[in-house]
XYZ file of C-alpha atoms in Angstrom:
131
model
C 0.061 0.023 -0.032
C 1.102 3.398 -0.460
C 2.151 5.803 2.341
C -1.119 8.079 1.957
C -3.493 5.073 1.611
C -1.827 3.623 4.742
C -2.282 6.729 6.502
C -5.907 7.241 5.645
C -6.653 3.474 6.295
C -4.946 3.562 9.749
C -7.035 6.790 10.524
C -10.156 4.647 9.809
C -9.060 1.935 11.706
C -8.262 3.932 14.702
C -11.825 5.630 14.289
C -13.309 2.125 14.239
C -11.523 0.965 17.453
C -12.721 3.900 19.380
C -16.086 3.588 17.998
C -16.192 -0.254 18.732
C -15.100 0.475 22.293
C -17.778 3.109 22.729
C -20.573 1.255 20.859
C -20.110 -2.364 22.603
C -18.010 -1.823 25.706
C -18.844 1.731 27.222
C -22.108 1.444 25.283
C -22.450 5.446 25.098
C -23.644 5.445 21.394
C -26.580 3.200 22.446
C -27.304 3.847 26.332
C -30.125 1.248 26.029
C -27.836 -1.464 25.701
C -27.025 -1.177 29.325
C -30.631 -2.356 30.058
C -30.248 -5.517 28.000
C -30.153 -8.587 30.526
C -30.860 -12.348 30.427
C -30.343 -15.124 32.695
C -27.558 -17.727 32.649
C -27.548 -20.358 35.173
C -30.334 -18.508 37.048
C -28.097 -15.428 37.456
C -28.857 -11.945 35.555
C -25.980 -11.393 32.966
C -25.701 -8.621 30.141
C -27.301 -9.804 27.028
C -24.423 -9.566 24.576
C -26.396 -11.484 21.749
C -29.287 -8.789 22.000
C -26.738 -6.081 22.135
C -24.852 -7.255 18.852
C -28.059 -8.019 16.844
C -29.601 -4.557 17.614
C -26.419 -2.747 17.160
C -25.826 -4.628 13.614
C -29.299 -3.708 12.516
C -28.198 -0.261 11.757
C -26.784 -0.516 8.279
C -24.380 2.461 8.759
C -22.950 0.733 11.856
C -22.402 -2.524 9.943
C -21.044 -0.742 7.005
C -18.465 1.054 8.923
C -17.616 -1.980 10.714
C -17.263 -4.142 7.356
C -15.283 -1.453 5.791
C -13.046 -1.119 8.971
C -12.652 -4.819 9.342
C -11.544 -4.915 5.642
C -8.868 -2.278 5.924
C -7.716 -3.909 9.289
C -7.163 -7.104 7.112
C -5.252 -5.346 4.514
C -2.909 -3.965 7.137
C -2.675 -7.499 8.531
C -1.718 -9.118 5.453
C 0.860 -6.621 4.865
C 2.047 -7.248 8.588
C 2.177 -11.023 8.010
C 4.165 -10.676 4.916
C 6.481 -8.230 6.762
C 6.844 -10.643 9.609
C 7.889 -13.804 7.243
C 10.430 -11.032 5.674
C 11.934 -9.982 9.108
C 12.198 -13.766 10.045
C 14.154 -14.523 7.071
C 11.729 -16.802 5.484
C 11.245 -14.809 2.225
C 13.200 -15.563 -0.872
C 12.491 -16.070 -4.548
C 10.897 -19.345 -4.115
C 8.981 -18.903 -0.972
C 7.657 -15.133 -1.626
C 4.638 -15.970 -3.715
C 3.522 -18.672 -1.318
C 4.063 -16.655 1.973
C 2.214 -13.659 0.362
C -0.554 -16.135 -0.457
C -0.615 -17.300 2.846
C -0.844 -13.902 4.313
C -3.801 -13.118 2.227
C -5.502 -16.226 2.699
C -5.268 -15.869 6.544
C -6.391 -12.128 6.216
C -9.251 -13.167 3.866
C -10.494 -15.804 6.660
C -10.359 -13.210 9.429
C -12.185 -11.020 7.261
C -14.812 -13.474 6.415
C -15.189 -14.375 10.028
C -15.478 -10.848 11.399
C -17.649 -9.592 8.741
C -20.250 -12.736 8.790
C -21.875 -11.163 12.038
C -23.108 -7.840 10.607
C -23.821 -9.528 7.247
C -25.892 -12.062 8.927
C -27.842 -9.579 10.855
C -28.560 -7.283 7.960
C -29.448 -10.318 5.949
C -32.139 -11.449 8.743
C -30.366 -14.693 9.322
C -29.676 -13.720 12.793
C -32.677 -12.084 14.704
C -33.798 -10.642 18.024
C -35.465 -12.151 19.856
C -33.613 -15.348 19.574
C -35.879 -18.222 18.431
C -36.196 -21.060 20.743
């Protein structure tokens, strides 16, 4: 990636990290999340499932999350390739395979991380939970 692209995507990733913490951990963007409770073994616990489903029903939140995870995975792919280079594993023969491995791992992480908001937006995951 070019330097300007890395800077811009880095700003988006930092913004995502801050938003993610405010959204799901601090719950300041959606104070109603604090009221989501369920029971586990007879004890009241925070209902994370409901919080995630309700949070990702907002197309802007899901879109920003998917975009940010995509950028994070591009950074991760570059980092994995750089790690192989730093460890001395890169040479003419191994370079294509190691770049492919870095891309494959990053693509798998992207697929896994983006599958939750995609599933919520597609209606495959709903609240209230069936059952």
